[in-house]
Amino acid sequence: MTGPLCTISLAAGTYRGGGGRGLCTLERDTAGTWRIGPAYTAAPNASFSVFSPRHRLHYIVEEDAIGRVGVHRHGDQGWETLAVVPAGGGAPCHIAVDPEGTLLAVANYAGGSVALIRLDPDTGLPRGEPQVHANQGSGPNAVRQDAPHAHWVGFSPDRRWLYQTDLGTDHLLAFDIAADDTLGTPRVAFAAPPGSGPRHLLLHPRHVHRAYLASELANT
């Protein structure tokens, strides 16, 4: 691509246990030079985040044994922490916000659980205790599938369903969301081949009956 370079700012999450410094800012100036800015140490294990356009807020998981979700704002003065709440389980690895910006879902890898957190429609801040559902089961891979391992969560475009991939049980679960924003009893929406380890799902933005599933253990 030709033409003048523009200023670009990116954020990269790191793990404290692997020598990371927190959430780092990467900036490219108009000359094309990349520089690493100061680390945002309030998010030391930021493995995944989601942005809410409605409230201009970033929701970032802290993937550690405790399991937390941080609510952050980024502006001209850098990052600011607005709230930190429990994720409902250990090692949260994925997070999603519903189309209306009033619900937050978290996939907790270690406990194989999903948490649904209500958000204040005016502020975007969490309110009340999270609703938590812990899955049961295992898979044929004794090392990676000894227990449930939630790895991805996502809302249907109409906000009626919450989906979860479970790497440990080879299942894609579907939870109906009631009018009062409570989770229904999950059902198996798709059973992946045994031992495949479904990790991440992508719902097609236009074809409502089409989705793409990445399976980590089968490399498919």
mmCIF file of C-alpha atoms in Angstrom:
data_model
loop_
_atom_site.group_PDB
_atom_site.id
_atom_site.type_symbol
_atom_site.label_atom_id
_atom_site.label_comp_id
_atom_site.label_asym_id
_atom_site.label_seq_id
_atom_site.Cartn_x
_atom_site.Cartn_y
_atom_site.Cartn_z
ATOM 1 C CA MET A 1 0.000 0.000 0.000
ATOM 2 C CA THR A 2 1.432 3.388 -0.972
ATOM 3 C CA GLY A 3 0.821 6.816 0.472
ATOM 4 C CA PRO A 4 1.755 8.593 3.702
ATOM 5 C CA LEU A 5 1.961 6.561 6.873
ATOM 6 C CA CYS A 6 -0.501 7.354 9.619
ATOM 7 C CA THR A 7 -0.117 7.056 13.354
ATOM 8 C CA ILE A 8 -1.348 3.704 14.673
ATOM 9 C CA SER A 9 -1.752 2.644 18.281
ATOM 10 C CA LEU A 10 -2.195 -0.985 19.341
ATOM 11 C CA ALA A 11 -2.436 -2.733 22.702
ATOM 12 C CA ALA A 12 -0.885 -6.141 23.386
ATOM 13 C CA GLY A 13 -1.653 -8.277 26.412
ATOM 14 C CA THR A 14 1.101 -10.204 28.189
ATOM 15 C CA TYR A 15 1.430 -12.775 30.977
ATOM 16 C CA ARG A 16 3.216 -11.766 34.149
ATOM 17 C CA GLY A 17 4.368 -15.361 34.722
ATOM 18 C CA GLY A 18 6.119 -15.378 31.348
ATOM 19 C CA GLY A 19 7.993 -12.164 31.988
ATOM 20 C CA GLY A 20 5.315 -9.826 30.674
ATOM 21 C CA ARG A 21 4.873 -6.321 32.039
ATOM 22 C CA GLY A 22 1.131 -6.008 31.648
ATOM 23 C CA LEU A 23 -0.889 -4.444 28.856
ATOM 24 C CA CYS A 24 1.642 -2.799 26.544
ATOM 25 C CA THR A 25 0.973 -0.057 24.031
ATOM 26 C CA LEU A 26 2.581 -0.290 20.591
ATOM 27 C CA GLU A 27 2.685 2.888 18.559
ATOM 28 C CA ARG A 28 3.795 3.568 14.993
ATOM 29 C CA ASP A 29 4.670 7.125 14.124
ATOM 30 C CA THR A 30 4.350 8.821 10.751
ATOM 31 C CA ALA A 31 7.882 7.714 9.842
ATOM 32 C CA GLY A 32 6.916 4.054 10.196
ATOM 33 C CA THR A 33 8.853 3.429 13.405
ATOM 34 C CA TRP A 34 7.258 1.196 16.043
ATOM 35 C CA ARG A 35 7.806 1.916 19.737
ATOM 36 C CA ILE A 36 6.702 0.157 22.901
ATOM 37 C CA GLY A 37 5.080 2.491 25.374
ATOM 38 C CA PRO A 38 4.867 2.093 29.151
ATOM 39 C CA ALA A 39 3.076 -0.990 30.448
ATOM 40 C CA TYR A 40 -0.348 -0.725 32.037
ATOM 41 C CA THR A 41 0.378 -2.793 35.136
ATOM 42 C CA ALA A 42 -3.264 -2.906 36.311
ATOM 43 C CA ALA A 43 -3.818 -5.668 33.733
ATOM 44 C CA PRO A 44 -0.833 -7.989 34.317
ATOM 45 C CA ASN A 45 -2.370 -11.129 32.752
ATOM 46 C CA ALA A 46 -4.501 -9.673 29.987
ATOM 47 C CA SER A 47 -5.117 -12.615 27.677
ATOM 48 C CA PHE A 48 -8.290 -11.376 25.969
ATOM 49 C CA SER A 49 -10.414 -8.238 25.822
ATOM 50 C CA VAL A 50 -13.586 -6.942 24.221
ATOM 51 C CA PHE A 51 -14.606 -3.361 23.481
ATOM 52 C CA SER A 52 -18.124 -2.005 24.054
ATOM 53 C CA PRO A 53 -18.964 0.716 21.492
ATOM 54 C CA ARG A 54 -21.995 1.720 23.544
ATOM 55 C CA HIS A 55 -19.975 2.725 26.607
ATOM 56 C CA ARG A 56 -16.494 3.115 25.056
ATOM 57 C CA LEU A 57 -15.136 0.662 27.615
ATOM 58 C CA HIS A 58 -12.667 -2.222 27.446
ATOM 59 C CA TYR A 59 -13.452 -5.431 29.363
ATOM 60 C CA ILE A 60 -10.253 -7.400 29.973
ATOM 61 C CA VAL A 61 -9.898 -10.834 31.562
ATOM 62 C CA GLU A 62 -7.157 -11.503 34.096
ATOM 63 C CA GLU A 63 -6.184 -15.094 33.287
ATOM 64 C CA ASP A 64 -4.867 -16.282 36.619
ATOM 65 C CA ALA A 65 -5.939 -18.768 39.299
ATOM 66 C CA ILE A 66 -8.288 -16.255 40.929
ATOM 67 C CA GLY A 67 -10.024 -15.167 37.738
ATOM 68 C CA ARG A 68 -11.127 -11.552 37.381
ATOM 69 C CA VAL A 69 -12.564 -9.149 34.835
ATOM 70 C CA GLY A 70 -11.354 -5.565 34.690
ATOM 71 C CA VAL A 71 -13.351 -2.677 33.272
ATOM 72 C CA HIS A 72 -11.038 -0.074 31.747
ATOM 73 C CA ARG A 73 -11.206 3.142 29.790
ATOM 74 C CA HIS A 74 -8.532 4.363 27.398
ATOM 75 C CA GLY A 75 -8.131 8.020 26.544
ATOM 76 C CA ASP A 76 -5.594 10.752 25.910
ATOM 77 C CA GLN A 77 -4.125 10.251 29.392
ATOM 78 C CA GLY A 78 -3.719 6.487 28.950
ATOM 79 C CA TRP A 79 -5.539 3.654 30.685
ATOM 80 C CA GLU A 80 -7.877 3.966 33.660
ATOM 81 C CA THR A 81 -9.369 1.156 35.778
ATOM 82 C CA LEU A 82 -13.042 1.638 36.620
ATOM 83 C CA ALA A 83 -13.874 -1.722 38.248
ATOM 84 C CA VAL A 84 -12.543 -5.236 38.872
ATOM 85 C CA VAL A 85 -15.010 -8.083 39.500
ATOM 86 C CA PRO A 86 -14.793 -11.895 39.889
ATOM 87 C CA ALA A 87 -14.926 -13.863 36.645
ATOM 88 C CA GLY A 88 -16.841 -16.736 38.230
ATOM 89 C CA GLY A 89 -13.978 -19.215 37.812
ATOM 90 C CA GLY A 90 -10.258 -19.680 37.369
ATOM 91 C CA ALA A 91 -8.177 -18.863 34.288
ATOM 92 C CA PRO A 92 -10.716 -16.829 32.280
ATOM 93 C CA CYS A 93 -9.536 -16.911 28.673
ATOM 94 C CA HIS A 94 -12.292 -15.346 26.571
ATOM 95 C CA ILE A 95 -14.935 -12.663 26.986
ATOM 96 C CA ALA A 96 -17.840 -11.295 24.957
ATOM 97 C CA VAL A 97 -20.349 -8.441 25.197
ATOM 98 C CA ASP A 98 -23.890 -8.765 23.866
ATOM 99 C CA PRO A 99 -25.140 -6.603 20.950
ATOM 100 C CA GLU A 100 -26.963 -4.238 23.322
ATOM 101 C CA GLY A 101 -23.974 -3.728 25.620
ATOM 102 C CA THR A 102 -25.861 -4.863 28.733
ATOM 103 C CA LEU A 103 -24.490 -8.391 29.239
ATOM 104 C CA LEU A 104 -20.950 -9.712 29.558
ATOM 105 C CA ALA A 105 -20.042 -13.395 29.195
ATOM 106 C CA VAL A 106 -16.789 -15.003 30.363
ATOM 107 C CA ALA A 107 -15.282 -18.414 29.550
ATOM 108 C CA ASN A 108 -13.276 -19.806 32.488
ATOM 109 C CA TYR A 109 -10.827 -22.412 31.257
ATOM 110 C CA ALA A 110 -9.701 -23.957 34.530
ATOM 111 C CA GLY A 111 -13.137 -24.619 35.983
ATOM 112 C CA GLY A 112 -14.906 -25.258 32.703
ATOM 113 C CA SER A 113 -17.490 -22.654 33.604
ATOM 114 C CA VAL A 114 -19.308 -19.792 31.930
ATOM 115 C CA ALA A 115 -20.265 -16.617 33.772
ATOM 116 C CA LEU A 116 -22.906 -14.114 32.701
ATOM 117 C CA ILE A 117 -22.531 -10.620 34.176
ATOM 118 C CA ARG A 118 -25.181 -7.907 33.942
ATOM 119 C CA LEU A 119 -23.988 -4.443 32.933
ATOM 120 C CA ASP A 120 -25.581 -1.150 33.920
ATOM 121 C CA PRO A 121 -27.161 0.219 30.722
ATOM 122 C CA ASP A 122 -26.061 3.771 31.567
ATOM 123 C CA THR A 123 -22.493 3.231 32.771
ATOM 124 C CA GLY A 124 -21.522 -0.184 31.413
ATOM 125 C CA LEU A 125 -20.255 -1.197 34.855
ATOM 126 C CA PRO A 126 -21.031 -4.677 36.258
ATOM 127 C CA ARG A 127 -23.937 -4.955 38.650
ATOM 128 C CA GLY A 128 -24.961 -7.849 40.891
ATOM 129 C CA GLU A 129 -23.345 -11.260 41.203
ATOM 130 C CA PRO A 130 -22.388 -13.221 38.081
ATOM 131 C CA GLN A 131 -24.520 -16.177 37.005
ATOM 132 C CA VAL A 132 -22.203 -19.168 36.737
ATOM 133 C CA HIS A 133 -22.689 -22.530 35.061
ATOM 134 C CA ALA A 134 -19.979 -25.182 35.448
ATOM 135 C CA ASN A 135 -19.946 -27.868 32.781
ATOM 136 C CA GLN A 136 -19.357 -31.569 33.463
ATOM 137 C CA GLY A 137 -17.531 -34.281 31.547
ATOM 138 C CA SER A 138 -14.219 -35.049 29.861
ATOM 139 C CA GLY A 139 -12.749 -36.246 26.576
ATOM 140 C CA PRO A 140 -10.500 -39.031 25.256
ATOM 141 C CA ASN A 141 -7.283 -36.974 25.458
ATOM 142 C CA ALA A 142 -6.170 -37.714 29.030
ATOM 143 C CA VAL A 143 -3.728 -34.805 29.123
ATOM 144 C CA ARG A 144 -5.825 -31.992 27.648
ATOM 145 C CA GLN A 145 -9.357 -33.284 28.221
ATOM 146 C CA ASP A 146 -9.282 -34.524 31.809
ATOM 147 C CA ALA A 147 -12.072 -32.071 32.690
ATOM 148 C CA PRO A 148 -14.268 -29.408 31.074
ATOM 149 C CA HIS A 149 -12.351 -26.431 29.667
ATOM 150 C CA ALA A 150 -14.477 -23.531 28.458
ATOM 151 C CA HIS A 151 -12.512 -21.674 25.798
ATOM 152 C CA TRP A 152 -14.885 -19.325 23.950
ATOM 153 C CA VAL A 153 -18.229 -17.604 24.531
ATOM 154 C CA GLY A 154 -20.410 -15.602 22.182
ATOM 155 C CA PHE A 155 -23.899 -14.194 21.780
ATOM 156 C CA SER A 156 -26.217 -14.820 18.859
ATOM 157 C CA PRO A 157 -26.978 -11.643 16.868
ATOM 158 C CA ASP A 158 -30.550 -11.607 18.209
ATOM 159 C CA ARG A 159 -29.228 -11.931 21.796
ATOM 160 C CA ARG A 160 -31.441 -14.940 22.493
ATOM 161 C CA TRP A 161 -28.602 -17.434 22.871
ATOM 162 C CA LEU A 162 -25.207 -17.651 24.511
ATOM 163 C CA TYR A 163 -22.833 -20.204 23.008
ATOM 164 C CA GLN A 164 -19.784 -21.841 24.599
ATOM 165 C CA THR A 165 -17.082 -24.091 23.216
ATOM 166 C CA ASP A 166 -15.670 -26.682 25.611
ATOM 167 C CA LEU A 167 -12.250 -27.974 24.641
ATOM 168 C CA GLY A 168 -12.400 -30.643 27.346
ATOM 169 C CA THR A 169 -15.709 -32.273 26.411
ATOM 170 C CA ASP A 170 -15.735 -31.710 22.612
ATOM 171 C CA HIS A 171 -19.059 -29.890 22.853
ATOM 172 C CA LEU A 172 -20.563 -26.618 21.729
ATOM 173 C CA LEU A 173 -23.166 -25.650 24.321
ATOM 174 C CA ALA A 174 -26.127 -23.332 23.836
ATOM 175 C CA PHE A 175 -27.806 -21.419 26.681
ATOM 176 C CA ASP A 176 -31.089 -19.637 26.112
ATOM 177 C CA ILE A 177 -31.259 -16.146 27.634
ATOM 178 C CA ALA A 178 -34.589 -15.324 29.273
ATOM 179 C CA ALA A 179 -36.299 -11.946 29.179
ATOM 180 C CA ASP A 180 -34.928 -11.206 32.663
ATOM 181 C CA ASP A 181 -31.367 -11.933 31.430
ATOM 182 C CA THR A 182 -31.051 -15.260 33.267
ATOM 183 C CA LEU A 183 -29.300 -18.271 31.763
ATOM 184 C CA GLY A 184 -31.356 -21.296 30.869
ATOM 185 C CA THR A 185 -30.283 -24.930 31.058
ATOM 186 C CA PRO A 186 -27.632 -25.594 28.398
ATOM 187 C CA ARG A 187 -28.016 -28.100 25.623
ATOM 188 C CA VAL A 188 -25.437 -29.586 23.282
ATOM 189 C CA ALA A 189 -25.787 -27.608 20.066
ATOM 190 C CA PHE A 190 -22.959 -29.498 18.351
ATOM 191 C CA ALA A 191 -20.876 -32.540 19.284
ATOM 192 C CA ALA A 192 -17.439 -32.258 17.713
ATOM 193 C CA PRO A 193 -15.477 -35.413 16.837
ATOM 194 C CA PRO A 194 -14.052 -37.002 20.015
ATOM 195 C CA GLY A 195 -10.628 -35.657 20.910
ATOM 196 C CA SER A 196 -10.820 -32.697 18.519
ATOM 197 C CA GLY A 197 -10.856 -30.037 21.262
ATOM 198 C CA PRO A 198 -13.099 -27.219 19.960
ATOM 199 C CA ARG A 199 -11.433 -23.927 20.873
ATOM 200 C CA HIS A 200 -12.946 -20.973 19.028
ATOM 201 C CA LEU A 201 -16.161 -20.327 17.100
ATOM 202 C CA LEU A 202 -17.016 -17.589 14.617
ATOM 203 C CA LEU A 203 -20.622 -16.823 13.712
ATOM 204 C CA HIS A 204 -21.022 -15.567 10.159
ATOM 205 C CA PRO A 205 -22.149 -11.909 10.251
ATOM 206 C CA ARG A 206 -24.717 -12.326 7.434
ATOM 207 C CA HIS A 207 -25.544 -16.032 7.112
ATOM 208 C CA VAL A 208 -27.300 -16.708 10.415
ATOM 209 C CA HIS A 209 -27.132 -20.493 10.045
ATOM 210 C CA ARG A 210 -23.411 -20.679 9.353
ATOM 211 C CA ALA A 211 -20.513 -20.837 11.801
ATOM 212 C CA TYR A 212 -16.818 -21.733 11.698
ATOM 213 C CA LEU A 213 -15.239 -23.845 14.433
ATOM 214 C CA ALA A 214 -11.492 -24.074 15.114
ATOM 215 C CA SER A 215 -10.508 -27.284 16.919
ATOM 216 C CA GLU A 216 -7.159 -27.042 18.670
ATOM 217 C CA LEU A 217 -6.310 -30.706 19.236
ATOM 218 C CA ALA A 218 -7.329 -31.865 15.759
ATOM 219 C CA ASN A 219 -5.822 -28.828 14.012
ATOM 220 C CA THR A 220 -8.979 -28.373 11.943
#
